[in-house]
Each structure stands twice: as C-alpha cells, then as structure tokens.
Amino acid sequence: MPSNKAFGAENQQERLKMASWISGFTDGEGCFTVSVIENPTTRFGKQLFPEFVITQGAKSFNALLEIRQFFGCGSIVLNKRYDNHNEHLYRYCVRSVSELGEKIIPFFEKFPLRTHKQNDFLIFKKVVRMMARKEHLTEKGWNKILKFASKTNRKKSRF
Amino acid sequence: MPSNKAFGAENQQERLKMASWISGFTDGEGCFTVSVIENPTTRFGKQLFPEFVITQGAKSFNALLEIRQFFGCGSIVLNKRYDNHNEHLYRYCVRSVSELGEKIIPFFEKFPLRTHKQNDFLIFKKVVRMMARKEHLTEKGWNKILKFASKTNRKKSRF
C-alpha cells in the first residue's frame, strides 16, 4: 500500500498536470479583457471591467466546472444560442479585482502562456495591479489604464 | 550545485508541464479528422487521410514549433490569408499513420483531453489503429472506417 507521502506526491503531480492543462487550454480558448462601461455614478462616468473568460459549448461544460473547482473562484454563465448553432455556450468568468490579483494572475505567472496571448495577459496584469492600488481613481491612472485597455485582445468598449 | 539527479527531475517536471500544456492547447485548438479523398488509383477509388492538426495565427508560430519539437514529428505549413485577416495561418499537422499510431495516440492516451473533443480522439484512434492493421484494404473494414470518419468533428469529405 502506498504511503501518505506517495499519495501526496501523486496528488501534487495531478495538480501540476491540471494546472499546465489549464494554461494550454487558456492559450487556446481563454481571453483577458478590460471593458469600459458607461456608468454615470462613477468619477469619470465610466467603469472598468477586467475579466478573465473561457467560453465552451455546452458539451464541454464539465471542463469549465473542473477549471472553476481548480481556481476556487469565478462563475459559469449560460449564453443561450439559437439560429444555426448546435448547442448553447457557457462562459467561465472571473471579474473580481481581488480574485484576479490573488488567484488568476499568480497562476499565469507560474504557468505562463506560450502563444501571442501572453501579451494580452501582461497588459491585463498591469491594469489589474493598478486597479488593486486604486490608481484608476486618479485622472493620470485612469487615462493610462484606458490606453492599456484598448490593447487587450477583444478591444471591447461598451459605451 | 544540484546533482545530475536533480537536473533530471527538473527536466522531467518541465516535460510533464509541456505535455499537459499541449493536451490543454489541443482541447482548445486541436483537431482530429479523417478526410476521404478521391483517388482512382486505390482499391475503392478513394483514399483515407487521418490528420492531427493544430492551427494558429502567425504571431503564435513559436508555439507550433515547440509542439513539433516535443513530438519529434509532423510538419508546419503556411496557409496564406488576405481579405480582412490580420495575419497568415500556420497549421501543424501529423498525417503519417505510423507516427499517429506510435507518437500522437499514445501521447493523448497518457495526457487525455478533458473536453468533448475526447470523443473525436477516440474515434480517430479507432480509425488509425484499423489502418495500421491494414483493415481499410478489406471492404468490411473500409465501410466501418467510413462510418467512423463521418463522425469526426470536421466531418470533412473531399469527393
């Protein structure tokens, strides 16, 4: 019978495999974006929404569940699709600045992306770090973040 | 100074991380297909092309290079794109039945996919194993393979 130590090593290896799989899957299907959304109640009339997202068809819902379980944060949202689509979509997303800063970003520092998406991640990381330091509340910081946000891969602005 | 053993363990861990990353990346961007192509010189007038493919934009060419280096087989082909596309595409593909059977399939048995794409892989594996045993040269085997091929994800038939 294997010792507890052996079990521990096995679990550690499984966790390493899962982590590296998530890094690869994110290189394929993941997205790091910073949206800018109209919100008249905020200081600059707009609000920043940094978001880490992985989208999958309903058939691969379980893979998103595994990812949420691994990170211990984020939510899975259903996007219903009709018209020429075989299945609905699910989005795993993490939006909280503290969870992005404490869980998602350190993870991708340890298990880095290998495609061009790494550039998006590096910009995203800068924005989240600035937001965590409340720099988006100053005009200088806000403008700097807007410049960074326009460079993230989806370039989404919801005005 | 770390011993050779320590270096070995480190390399082994790096290889495990790379392998799991490839599994995740394939879950996102990979494709297992069996094409059926017109070829009057063959027994049934058609030819089977099993193919493992990962496609990426030119900016992520290096990730494909890393994958080819890891597997030690396959080729990277440029697909030029114009009209509304920012960059050309590169396809990493493995087509040889022996390399698929001896390298690609055992790899994905050891580092299994976690999305619905695993179903495509299992069908693909059956076809390649049958081809390796030359079962596609009998009418019974040929018809069975055609049925499997129609189930692979791209359902591509080049007649």
PDB file of C-alpha atoms in Angstrom:
ATOM      1  CA  MET A   1       0.000   0.000   0.000  1.00  0.00           C
ATOM      2  CA  PRO A   2       1.495   3.380  -0.928  1.00  0.00           C
ATOM      3  CA  SER A   3       2.426   5.669   1.964  1.00  0.00           C
ATOM      4  CA  ASN A   4       0.701   9.013   2.574  1.00  0.00           C
ATOM      5  CA  LYS A   5       3.821  10.608   1.188  1.00  0.00           C
ATOM      6  CA  ALA A   6       3.365   8.696  -2.068  1.00  0.00           C
ATOM      7  CA  PHE A   7      -0.279   9.756  -2.219  1.00  0.00           C
ATOM      8  CA  GLY A   8       0.824  13.350  -1.620  1.00  0.00           C
ATOM      9  CA  ALA A   9       3.350  13.197  -4.455  1.00  0.00           C
ATOM     10  CA  GLU A  10       0.751  11.692  -6.757  1.00  0.00           C
ATOM     11  CA  ASN A  11      -1.758  14.444  -5.913  1.00  0.00           C
ATOM     12  CA  GLN A  12       0.921  17.037  -6.452  1.00  0.00           C
ATOM     13  CA  GLN A  13       1.681  15.592  -9.873  1.00  0.00           C
ATOM     14  CA  GLU A  14      -2.022  15.514 -10.781  1.00  0.00           C
ATOM     15  CA  ARG A  15      -2.327  19.152  -9.728  1.00  0.00           C
ATOM     16  CA  LEU A  16       0.713  20.071 -11.830  1.00  0.00           C
ATOM     17  CA  LYS A  17      -0.828  18.303 -14.830  1.00  0.00           C
ATOM     18  CA  MET A  18      -4.174  20.049 -14.329  1.00  0.00           C
ATOM     19  CA  ALA A  19      -2.504  23.446 -13.938  1.00  0.00           C
ATOM     20  CA  SER A  20      -0.464  23.026 -17.124  1.00  0.00           C
ATOM     21  CA  TRP A  21      -3.549  21.758 -18.966  1.00  0.00           C
ATOM     22  CA  ILE A  22      -5.431  24.934 -17.896  1.00  0.00           C
ATOM     23  CA  SER A  23      -2.540  27.064 -19.151  1.00  0.00           C
ATOM     24  CA  GLY A  24      -2.682  25.316 -22.545  1.00  0.00           C
ATOM     25  CA  PHE A  25      -6.469  25.461 -22.698  1.00  0.00           C
ATOM     26  CA  THR A  26      -6.382  29.185 -21.918  1.00  0.00           C
ATOM     27  CA  ASP A  27      -3.842  29.686 -24.704  1.00  0.00           C
ATOM     28  CA  GLY A  28      -6.486  28.199 -26.974  1.00  0.00           C
ATOM     29  CA  GLU A  29      -9.807  29.335 -25.556  1.00  0.00           C
ATOM     30  CA  GLY A  30      -9.146  31.917 -22.872  1.00  0.00           C
ATOM     31  CA  CYS A  31      -9.463  35.660 -23.044  1.00  0.00           C
ATOM     32  CA  PHE A  32      -8.138  38.521 -20.899  1.00  0.00           C
ATOM     33  CA  THR A  33     -10.112  41.706 -21.494  1.00  0.00           C
ATOM     34  CA  VAL A  34     -10.732  45.064 -19.934  1.00  0.00           C
ATOM     35  CA  SER A  35     -14.117  46.515 -20.862  1.00  0.00           C
ATOM     36  CA  VAL A  36     -15.038  50.135 -20.326  1.00  0.00           C
ATOM     37  CA  ILE A  37     -18.717  50.544 -19.476  1.00  0.00           C
ATOM     38  CA  GLU A  38     -20.841  53.686 -19.208  1.00  0.00           C
ATOM     39  CA  ASN A  39     -21.687  54.395 -15.562  1.00  0.00           C
ATOM     40  CA  PRO A  40     -22.669  57.997 -14.677  1.00  0.00           C
ATOM     41  CA  THR A  41     -22.411  57.281 -10.933  1.00  0.00           C
ATOM     42  CA  THR A  42     -18.625  56.825 -11.108  1.00  0.00           C
ATOM     43  CA  ARG A  43     -15.968  59.535 -11.013  1.00  0.00           C
ATOM     44  CA  PHE A  44     -15.138  59.519 -14.733  1.00  0.00           C
ATOM     45  CA  GLY A  45     -18.624  58.496 -15.943  1.00  0.00           C
ATOM     46  CA  LYS A  46     -17.335  55.108 -16.943  1.00  0.00           C
ATOM     47  CA  GLN A  47     -16.378  51.909 -15.199  1.00  0.00           C
ATOM     48  CA  LEU A  48     -13.622  49.388 -15.855  1.00  0.00           C
ATOM     49  CA  PHE A  49     -14.402  45.670 -16.039  1.00  0.00           C
ATOM     50  CA  PRO A  50     -11.349  43.461 -16.184  1.00  0.00           C
ATOM     51  CA  GLU A  51     -12.381  39.901 -16.950  1.00  0.00           C
ATOM     52  CA  PHE A  52     -10.758  36.505 -17.429  1.00  0.00           C
ATOM     53  CA  VAL A  53     -13.055  34.339 -19.555  1.00  0.00           C
ATOM     54  CA  ILE A  54     -13.077  30.853 -21.043  1.00  0.00           C
ATOM     55  CA  THR A  55     -16.007  30.014 -23.307  1.00  0.00           C
ATOM     56  CA  GLN A  56     -17.116  26.488 -24.266  1.00  0.00           C
ATOM     57  CA  GLY A  57     -20.019  24.754 -25.928  1.00  0.00           C
ATOM     58  CA  ALA A  58     -22.492  23.008 -23.611  1.00  0.00           C
ATOM     59  CA  LYS A  59     -20.948  19.609 -24.422  1.00  0.00           C
ATOM     60  CA  SER A  60     -17.731  20.678 -22.690  1.00  0.00           C
ATOM     61  CA  PHE A  61     -19.401  22.206 -19.635  1.00  0.00           C
ATOM     62  CA  ASN A  62     -17.563  19.758 -17.360  1.00  0.00           C
ATOM     63  CA  ALA A  63     -14.183  21.141 -18.396  1.00  0.00           C
ATOM     64  CA  LEU A  64     -15.313  24.584 -17.171  1.00  0.00           C
ATOM     65  CA  LEU A  65     -16.512  23.046 -13.902  1.00  0.00           C
ATOM     66  CA  GLU A  66     -13.073  21.479 -13.401  1.00  0.00           C
ATOM     67  CA  ILE A  67     -11.443  24.867 -14.011  1.00  0.00           C
ATOM     68  CA  ARG A  68     -13.726  26.668 -11.567  1.00  0.00           C
ATOM     69  CA  GLN A  69     -13.034  23.987  -8.999  1.00  0.00           C
ATOM     70  CA  PHE A  70      -9.295  24.342  -9.557  1.00  0.00           C
ATOM     71  CA  PHE A  71      -9.265  28.122  -9.089  1.00  0.00           C
ATOM     72  CA  GLY A  72     -11.900  28.132  -6.341  1.00  0.00           C
ATOM     73  CA  CYS A  73     -13.393  31.334  -7.719  1.00  0.00           C
ATOM     74  CA  GLY A  74     -15.374  32.744 -10.647  1.00  0.00           C
ATOM     75  CA  SER A  75     -18.748  31.774 -12.052  1.00  0.00           C
ATOM     76  CA  ILE A  76     -20.145  29.890 -15.034  1.00  0.00           C
ATOM     77  CA  VAL A  77     -22.840  31.689 -17.006  1.00  0.00           C
ATOM     78  CA  LEU A  78     -25.077  30.281 -19.708  1.00  0.00           C
ATOM     79  CA  ASN A  79     -25.260  32.161 -23.018  1.00  0.00           C
ATOM     80  CA  LYS A  80     -28.219  30.714 -24.891  1.00  0.00           C
ATOM     81  CA  ARG A  81     -27.782  30.427 -28.644  1.00  0.00           C
ATOM     82  CA  TYR A  82     -30.262  29.526 -31.337  1.00  0.00           C
ATOM     83  CA  ASP A  83     -30.053  30.200 -35.143  1.00  0.00           C
ATOM     84  CA  ASN A  84     -27.648  27.736 -36.757  1.00  0.00           C
ATOM     85  CA  HIS A  85     -25.950  26.740 -33.532  1.00  0.00           C
ATOM     86  CA  ASN A  86     -25.966  23.180 -32.277  1.00  0.00           C
ATOM     87  CA  GLU A  87     -25.506  23.964 -28.632  1.00  0.00           C
ATOM     88  CA  HIS A  88     -25.622  26.736 -26.060  1.00  0.00           C
ATOM     89  CA  LEU A  89     -22.442  28.329 -24.763  1.00  0.00           C
ATOM     90  CA  TYR A  90     -21.096  28.534 -21.232  1.00  0.00           C
ATOM     91  CA  ARG A  91     -18.675  31.233 -20.050  1.00  0.00           C
ATOM     92  CA  TYR A  92     -16.423  30.707 -17.075  1.00  0.00           C
ATOM     93  CA  CYS A  93     -15.503  34.198 -15.875  1.00  0.00           C
ATOM     94  CA  VAL A  94     -13.600  35.852 -13.051  1.00  0.00           C
ATOM     95  CA  ARG A  95     -14.242  39.579 -12.610  1.00  0.00           C
ATOM     96  CA  SER A  96     -13.345  40.423  -9.027  1.00  0.00           C
ATOM     97  CA  VAL A  97     -10.166  42.516  -8.914  1.00  0.00           C
ATOM     98  CA  SER A  98      -9.043  40.792  -5.723  1.00  0.00           C
ATOM     99  CA  GLU A  99      -9.583  37.254  -7.115  1.00  0.00           C
ATOM    100  CA  LEU A 100      -7.892  38.208 -10.386  1.00  0.00           C
ATOM    101  CA  GLY A 101      -4.969  39.688  -8.455  1.00  0.00           C
ATOM    102  CA  GLU A 102      -4.621  36.953  -5.868  1.00  0.00           C
ATOM    103  CA  LYS A 103      -5.528  33.806  -7.807  1.00  0.00           C
ATOM    104  CA  ILE A 104      -5.646  34.199 -11.604  1.00  0.00           C
ATOM    105  CA  ILE A 105      -2.612  36.420 -12.191  1.00  0.00           C
ATOM    106  CA  PRO A 106      -0.221  34.498  -9.881  1.00  0.00           C
ATOM    107  CA  PHE A 107      -1.374  31.279 -11.589  1.00  0.00           C
ATOM    108  CA  PHE A 108      -0.456  32.520 -15.078  1.00  0.00           C
ATOM    109  CA  GLU A 109       2.837  33.854 -13.762  1.00  0.00           C
ATOM    110  CA  LYS A 110       3.655  30.348 -12.563  1.00  0.00           C
ATOM    111  CA  PHE A 111       2.192  28.554 -15.626  1.00  0.00           C
ATOM    112  CA  PRO A 112       2.819  31.053 -18.423  1.00  0.00           C
ATOM    113  CA  LEU A 113       1.002  31.094 -21.740  1.00  0.00           C
ATOM    114  CA  ARG A 114       3.074  30.123 -24.755  1.00  0.00           C
ATOM    115  CA  THR A 115       1.200  31.859 -27.567  1.00  0.00           C
ATOM    116  CA  HIS A 116       0.820  35.506 -28.508  1.00  0.00           C
ATOM    117  CA  LYS A 117      -1.957  35.654 -25.883  1.00  0.00           C
ATOM    118  CA  GLN A 118       0.786  36.125 -23.299  1.00  0.00           C
ATOM    119  CA  ASN A 119       0.986  39.777 -24.451  1.00  0.00           C
ATOM    120  CA  ASP A 120      -2.704  40.262 -23.598  1.00  0.00           C
ATOM    121  CA  PHE A 121      -2.070  38.712 -20.212  1.00  0.00           C
ATOM    122  CA  LEU A 122       0.832  41.068 -19.455  1.00  0.00           C
ATOM    123  CA  ILE A 123      -1.304  44.136 -20.260  1.00  0.00           C
ATOM    124  CA  PHE A 124      -4.218  42.709 -18.272  1.00  0.00           C
ATOM    125  CA  LYS A 125      -1.935  42.109 -15.307  1.00  0.00           C
ATOM    126  CA  LYS A 126      -0.738  45.750 -15.383  1.00  0.00           C
ATOM    127  CA  VAL A 127      -4.354  47.019 -15.382  1.00  0.00           C
ATOM    128  CA  VAL A 128      -5.466  44.736 -12.538  1.00  0.00           C
ATOM    129  CA  ARG A 129      -2.403  45.620 -10.445  1.00  0.00           C
ATOM    130  CA  MET A 130      -3.107  49.348 -10.999  1.00  0.00           C
ATOM    131  CA  MET A 131      -6.771  48.868 -10.052  1.00  0.00           C
ATOM    132  CA  ALA A 132      -5.777  46.970  -6.907  1.00  0.00           C
ATOM    133  CA  ARG A 133      -3.655  50.020  -5.958  1.00  0.00           C
ATOM    134  CA  LYS A 134      -6.719  52.257  -6.699  1.00  0.00           C
ATOM    135  CA  GLU A 135      -4.745  54.097  -9.402  1.00  0.00           C
ATOM    136  CA  HIS A 136      -7.831  54.134 -11.641  1.00  0.00           C
ATOM    137  CA  LEU A 137      -9.343  56.708  -9.260  1.00  0.00           C
ATOM    138  CA  THR A 138      -6.823  59.373 -10.331  1.00  0.00           C
ATOM    139  CA  GLU A 139      -7.054  61.023 -13.737  1.00  0.00           C
ATOM    140  CA  LYS A 140      -3.486  60.084 -14.645  1.00  0.00           C
ATOM    141  CA  GLY A 141      -4.027  56.439 -13.703  1.00  0.00           C
ATOM    142  CA  TRP A 142      -7.425  56.299 -15.424  1.00  0.00           C
ATOM    143  CA  ASN A 143      -6.010  57.562 -18.726  1.00  0.00           C
ATOM    144  CA  LYS A 144      -3.083  55.170 -18.518  1.00  0.00           C
ATOM    145  CA  ILE A 145      -5.438  52.236 -17.919  1.00  0.00           C
ATOM    146  CA  LEU A 146      -7.683  53.269 -20.833  1.00  0.00           C
ATOM    147  CA  LYS A 147      -4.640  53.179 -23.100  1.00  0.00           C
ATOM    148  CA  PHE A 148      -3.750  49.684 -21.864  1.00  0.00           C
ATOM    149  CA  ALA A 149      -7.380  48.510 -22.083  1.00  0.00           C
ATOM    150  CA  SER A 150      -7.547  49.411 -25.765  1.00  0.00           C
ATOM    151  CA  LYS A 151      -4.715  46.951 -26.364  1.00  0.00           C
ATOM    152  CA  THR A 152      -6.361  43.854 -24.851  1.00  0.00           C
ATOM    153  CA  ASN A 153      -7.314  41.290 -27.451  1.00  0.00           C
ATOM    154  CA  ARG A 154     -11.044  41.867 -27.782  1.00  0.00           C
ATOM    155  CA  LYS A 155     -10.725  45.665 -27.691  1.00  0.00           C
ATOM    156  CA  LYS A 156     -14.290  45.700 -26.374  1.00  0.00           C
ATOM    157  CA  SER A 157     -15.709  49.033 -25.317  1.00  0.00           C
ATOM    158  CA  ARG A 158     -19.339  49.116 -24.248  1.00  0.00           C
ATOM    159  CA  PHE A 159     -20.317  52.781 -24.471  1.00  0.00           C
TER     160      PHE A 159
ATOM    161  CA  MET B   1      25.300  22.714  -7.001  1.00  0.00           C
ATOM    162  CA  PRO B   2      22.340  20.451  -7.888  1.00  0.00           C
ATOM    163  CA  SER B   3      23.178  16.850  -8.715  1.00  0.00           C
ATOM    164  CA  ASN B   4      22.526  15.308 -12.133  1.00  0.00           C
ATOM    165  CA  LYS B   5      19.588  13.553 -10.495  1.00  0.00           C
ATOM    166  CA  ALA B   6      18.111  16.913  -9.506  1.00  0.00           C
ATOM    167  CA  PHE B   7      18.605  18.190 -13.052  1.00  0.00           C
ATOM    168  CA  GLY B   8      16.888  15.046 -14.330  1.00  0.00           C
ATOM    169  CA  ALA B   9      13.901  15.540 -12.031  1.00  0.00           C
ATOM    170  CA  GLU B  10      13.630  19.168 -13.102  1.00  0.00           C
ATOM    171  CA  ASN B  11      13.690  18.233 -16.788  1.00  0.00           C
ATOM    172  CA  GLN B  12      11.106  15.559 -16.138  1.00  0.00           C
ATOM    173  CA  GLN B  13       8.853  18.112 -14.461  1.00  0.00           C
ATOM    174  CA  GLU B  14       9.303  20.570 -17.330  1.00  0.00           C
ATOM    175  CA  ARG B  15       8.400  17.815 -19.784  1.00  0.00           C
ATOM    176  CA  LEU B  16       5.306  16.937 -17.745  1.00  0.00           C
ATOM    177  CA  LYS B  17       4.246  20.599 -17.765  1.00  0.00           C
ATOM    178  CA  MET B  18       4.817  20.899 -21.524  1.00  0.00           C
ATOM    179  CA  ALA B  19       2.899  17.669 -22.189  1.00  0.00           C
ATOM    180  CA  SER B  20      -0.081  18.789 -20.106  1.00  0.00           C
ATOM    181  CA  TRP B  21       0.015  22.219 -21.741  1.00  0.00           C
ATOM    182  CA  ILE B  22      -0.138  20.528 -25.185  1.00  0.00           C
ATOM    183  CA  SER B  23      -3.117  18.472 -24.032  1.00  0.00           C
ATOM    184  CA  GLY B  24      -4.932  21.631 -22.918  1.00  0.00           C
ATOM    185  CA  PHE B  25      -3.956  23.551 -26.051  1.00  0.00           C
ATOM    186  CA  THR B  26      -5.238  20.692 -28.198  1.00  0.00           C
ATOM    187  CA  ASP B  27      -8.524  20.725 -26.283  1.00  0.00           C
ATOM    188  CA  GLY B  28      -8.803  24.337 -27.405  1.00  0.00           C
ATOM    189  CA  GLU B  29      -7.204  24.461 -30.847  1.00  0.00           C
ATOM    190  CA  GLY B  30      -6.553  20.905 -31.982  1.00  0.00           C
ATOM    191  CA  CYS B  31      -8.476  18.799 -34.428  1.00  0.00           C
ATOM    192  CA  PHE B  32      -8.588  15.057 -35.155  1.00  0.00           C
ATOM    193  CA  THR B  33     -10.083  14.402 -38.590  1.00  0.00           C
ATOM    194  CA  VAL B  34     -10.306  11.653 -41.163  1.00  0.00           C
ATOM    195  CA  SER B  35     -10.761  13.008 -44.693  1.00  0.00           C
ATOM    196  CA  VAL B  36     -11.860  10.844 -47.601  1.00  0.00           C
ATOM    197  CA  ILE B  37     -10.249  11.961 -50.856  1.00  0.00           C
ATOM    198  CA  GLU B  38     -10.954  10.891 -54.449  1.00  0.00           C
ATOM    199  CA  ASN B  39      -8.110   8.716 -55.757  1.00  0.00           C
ATOM    200  CA  PRO B  40      -8.923   6.396 -58.711  1.00  0.00           C
ATOM    201  CA  THR B  41      -5.637   4.504 -58.309  1.00  0.00           C
ATOM    202  CA  THR B  42      -6.712   2.994 -54.974  1.00  0.00           C
ATOM    203  CA  ARG B  43      -8.821  -0.105 -54.400  1.00  0.00           C
ATOM    204  CA  PHE B  44     -12.067   1.682 -53.520  1.00  0.00           C
ATOM    205  CA  GLY B  45     -11.445   4.787 -55.669  1.00  0.00           C
ATOM    206  CA  LYS B  46     -10.927   6.870 -52.587  1.00  0.00           C
ATOM    207  CA  GLN B  47      -8.216   7.391 -50.026  1.00  0.00           C
ATOM    208  CA  LEU B  48      -8.310   7.985 -46.287  1.00  0.00           C
ATOM    209  CA  PHE B  49      -6.358  10.847 -44.703  1.00  0.00           C
ATOM    210  CA  PRO B  50      -6.298  10.797 -40.929  1.00  0.00           C
ATOM    211  CA  GLU B  51      -4.799  14.012 -39.638  1.00  0.00           C
ATOM    212  CA  PHE B  52      -3.971  15.619 -36.310  1.00  0.00           C
ATOM    213  CA  VAL B  53      -3.889  19.397 -36.767  1.00  0.00           C
ATOM    214  CA  ILE B  54      -3.336  22.492 -34.650  1.00  0.00           C
ATOM    215  CA  THR B  55      -3.834  25.834 -36.389  1.00  0.00           C
ATOM    216  CA  GLN B  56      -2.502  29.168 -35.163  1.00  0.00           C
ATOM    217  CA  GLY B  57      -2.082  32.731 -36.389  1.00  0.00           C
ATOM    218  CA  ALA B  58       1.429  33.726 -37.489  1.00  0.00           C
ATOM    219  CA  LYS B  59       2.024  35.587 -34.205  1.00  0.00           C
ATOM    220  CA  SER B  60       1.893  32.267 -32.330  1.00  0.00           C
ATOM    221  CA  PHE B  61       4.097  30.337 -34.768  1.00  0.00           C
ATOM    222  CA  ASN B  62       6.610  29.624 -31.977  1.00  0.00           C
ATOM    223  CA  ALA B  63       4.037  27.649 -30.003  1.00  0.00           C
ATOM    224  CA  LEU B  64       3.645  25.310 -33.008  1.00  0.00           C
ATOM    225  CA  LEU B  65       7.429  24.988 -33.272  1.00  0.00           C
ATOM    226  CA  GLU B  66       7.563  23.935 -29.612  1.00  0.00           C
ATOM    227  CA  ILE B  67       4.860  21.326 -30.238  1.00  0.00           C
ATOM    228  CA  ARG B  68       6.638  19.896 -33.282  1.00  0.00           C
ATOM    229  CA  GLN B  69       9.857  19.749 -31.313  1.00  0.00           C
ATOM    230  CA  PHE B  70       8.073  17.970 -28.470  1.00  0.00           C
ATOM    231  CA  PHE B  71       6.538  15.286 -30.694  1.00  0.00           C
ATOM    232  CA  GLY B  72       9.556  14.989 -32.999  1.00  0.00           C
ATOM    233  CA  CYS B  73       7.266  14.519 -35.994  1.00  0.00           C
ATOM    234  CA  GLY B  74       4.817  16.351 -38.232  1.00  0.00           C
ATOM    235  CA  SER B  75       5.193  19.497 -40.304  1.00  0.00           C
ATOM    236  CA  ILE B  76       4.165  23.137 -40.148  1.00  0.00           C
ATOM    237  CA  VAL B  77       2.501  24.509 -43.261  1.00  0.00           C
ATOM    238  CA  LEU B  78       1.702  28.134 -44.082  1.00  0.00           C
ATOM    239  CA  ASN B  79      -1.867  28.978 -45.133  1.00  0.00           C
ATOM    240  CA  LYS B  80      -1.746  32.480 -46.574  1.00  0.00           C
ATOM    241  CA  ARG B  81      -4.773  34.638 -45.804  1.00  0.00           C
ATOM    242  CA  TYR B  82      -5.709  38.058 -47.114  1.00  0.00           C
ATOM    243  CA  ASP B  83      -9.186  39.758 -47.105  1.00  0.00           C
ATOM    244  CA  ASN B  84      -9.995  41.047 -43.622  1.00  0.00           C
ATOM    245  CA  HIS B  85      -7.397  38.930 -41.860  1.00  0.00           C
ATOM    246  CA  ASN B  86      -4.585  40.471 -39.867  1.00  0.00           C
ATOM    247  CA  GLU B  87      -2.181  37.587 -40.182  1.00  0.00           C
ATOM    248  CA  HIS B  88      -1.466  34.371 -42.054  1.00  0.00           C
ATOM    249  CA  LEU B  89      -2.203  30.994 -40.502  1.00  0.00           C
ATOM    250  CA  TYR B  90       0.138  28.121 -39.753  1.00  0.00           C
ATOM    251  CA  ARG B  91      -1.010  24.502 -39.458  1.00  0.00           C
ATOM    252  CA  TYR B  92       0.961  21.943 -37.510  1.00  0.00           C
ATOM    253  CA  CYS B  93      -0.104  18.567 -38.871  1.00  0.00           C
ATOM    254  CA  VAL B  94       0.761  14.905 -38.486  1.00  0.00           C
ATOM    255  CA  ARG B  95      -0.564  12.606 -41.221  1.00  0.00           C
ATOM    256  CA  SER B  96       1.632   9.520 -41.194  1.00  0.00           C
ATOM    257  CA  VAL B  97      -0.314   6.517 -39.873  1.00  0.00           C
ATOM    258  CA  SER B  98       2.791   5.179 -38.144  1.00  0.00           C
ATOM    259  CA  GLU B  99       3.635   8.483 -36.429  1.00  0.00           C
ATOM    260  CA  LEU B 100      -0.014   8.961 -35.417  1.00  0.00           C
ATOM    261  CA  GLY B 101      -0.106   5.410 -34.058  1.00  0.00           C
ATOM    262  CA  GLU B 102       3.254   5.462 -32.316  1.00  0.00           C
ATOM    263  CA  LYS B 103       3.549   9.054 -31.086  1.00  0.00           C
ATOM    264  CA  ILE B 104       0.338  11.090 -31.183  1.00  0.00           C
ATOM    265  CA  ILE B 105      -2.188   8.487 -29.993  1.00  0.00           C
ATOM    266  CA  PRO B 106      -0.094   7.153 -27.081  1.00  0.00           C
ATOM    267  CA  PHE B 107       0.517  10.765 -26.024  1.00  0.00           C
ATOM    268  CA  PHE B 108      -3.217  11.567 -25.801  1.00  0.00           C
ATOM    269  CA  GLU B 109      -3.824   8.278 -24.000  1.00  0.00           C
ATOM    270  CA  LYS B 110      -1.343   9.401 -21.363  1.00  0.00           C
ATOM    271  CA  PHE B 111      -2.466  13.059 -21.294  1.00  0.00           C
ATOM    272  CA  PRO B 112      -6.177  12.805 -22.091  1.00  0.00           C
ATOM    273  CA  LEU B 113      -8.327  15.633 -23.381  1.00  0.00           C
ATOM    274  CA  ARG B 114     -10.900  16.989 -20.938  1.00  0.00           C
ATOM    275  CA  THR B 115     -13.468  18.497 -23.309  1.00  0.00           C
ATOM    276  CA  HIS B 116     -15.944  16.929 -25.708  1.00  0.00           C
ATOM    277  CA  LYS B 117     -13.053  16.682 -28.200  1.00  0.00           C
ATOM    278  CA  GLN B 118     -12.050  13.486 -26.406  1.00  0.00           C
ATOM    279  CA  ASN B 119     -14.879  11.756 -28.326  1.00  0.00           C
ATOM    280  CA  ASP B 120     -13.313  12.799 -31.634  1.00  0.00           C
ATOM    281  CA  PHE B 121      -9.990  11.486 -30.418  1.00  0.00           C
ATOM    282  CA  LEU B 122     -11.453   8.081 -29.504  1.00  0.00           C
ATOM    283  CA  ILE B 123     -12.992   7.684 -32.975  1.00  0.00           C
ATOM    284  CA  PHE B 124      -9.787   8.889 -34.610  1.00  0.00           C
ATOM    285  CA  LYS B 125      -7.792   6.380 -32.599  1.00  0.00           C
ATOM    286  CA  LYS B 126     -10.042   3.523 -33.774  1.00  0.00           C
ATOM    287  CA  VAL B 127      -9.579   4.531 -37.427  1.00  0.00           C
ATOM    288  CA  VAL B 128      -5.803   4.874 -37.168  1.00  0.00           C
ATOM    289  CA  ARG B 129      -5.479   1.534 -35.349  1.00  0.00           C
ATOM    290  CA  MET B 130      -7.594  -0.149 -38.061  1.00  0.00           C
ATOM    291  CA  MET B 131      -5.475   1.440 -40.799  1.00  0.00           C
ATOM    292  CA  ALA B 132      -2.280   0.303 -39.069  1.00  0.00           C
ATOM    293  CA  ARG B 133      -3.680  -3.249 -39.196  1.00  0.00           C
ATOM    294  CA  LYS B 134      -4.500  -2.690 -42.934  1.00  0.00           C
ATOM    295  CA  GLU B 135      -8.192  -3.276 -42.269  1.00  0.00           C
ATOM    296  CA  HIS B 136      -9.079  -0.425 -44.657  1.00  0.00           C
ATOM    297  CA  LEU B 137      -7.986  -2.684 -47.523  1.00  0.00           C
ATOM    298  CA  THR B 138     -10.977  -5.012 -46.986  1.00  0.00           C
ATOM    299  CA  GLU B 139     -14.490  -3.937 -47.943  1.00  0.00           C
ATOM    300  CA  LYS B 140     -15.837  -4.611 -44.459  1.00  0.00           C
ATOM    301  CA  GLY B 141     -13.071  -2.598 -42.791  1.00  0.00           C
ATOM    302  CA  TRP B 142     -13.358   0.205 -45.357  1.00  0.00           C
ATOM    303  CA  ASN B 143     -17.091   0.639 -44.749  1.00  0.00           C
ATOM    304  CA  LYS B 144     -16.604   0.575 -40.988  1.00  0.00           C
ATOM    305  CA  ILE B 145     -13.927   3.252 -41.207  1.00  0.00           C
ATOM    306  CA  LEU B 146     -16.117   5.435 -43.451  1.00  0.00           C
ATOM    307  CA  LYS B 147     -18.830   5.294 -40.814  1.00  0.00           C
ATOM    308  CA  PHE B 148     -16.336   6.325 -38.116  1.00  0.00           C
ATOM    309  CA  ALA B 149     -14.809   9.033 -40.328  1.00  0.00           C
ATOM    310  CA  SER B 150     -18.193  10.705 -40.783  1.00  0.00           C
ATOM    311  CA  LYS B 151     -18.302  11.201 -37.016  1.00  0.00           C
ATOM    312  CA  THR B 152     -15.016  13.101 -36.616  1.00  0.00           C
ATOM    313  CA  ASN B 153     -15.532  16.730 -35.724  1.00  0.00           C
ATOM    314  CA  ARG B 154     -14.961  18.461 -39.050  1.00  0.00           C
ATOM    315  CA  LYS B 155     -16.948  15.855 -40.987  1.00  0.00           C
ATOM    316  CA  LYS B 156     -14.809  16.786 -43.985  1.00  0.00           C
ATOM    317  CA  SER B 157     -15.204  14.693 -47.103  1.00  0.00           C
ATOM    318  CA  ARG B 158     -13.293  15.808 -50.172  1.00  0.00           C
ATOM    319  CA  PHE B 159     -15.010  13.971 -53.018  1.00  0.00           C
TER     320      PHE B 159
END
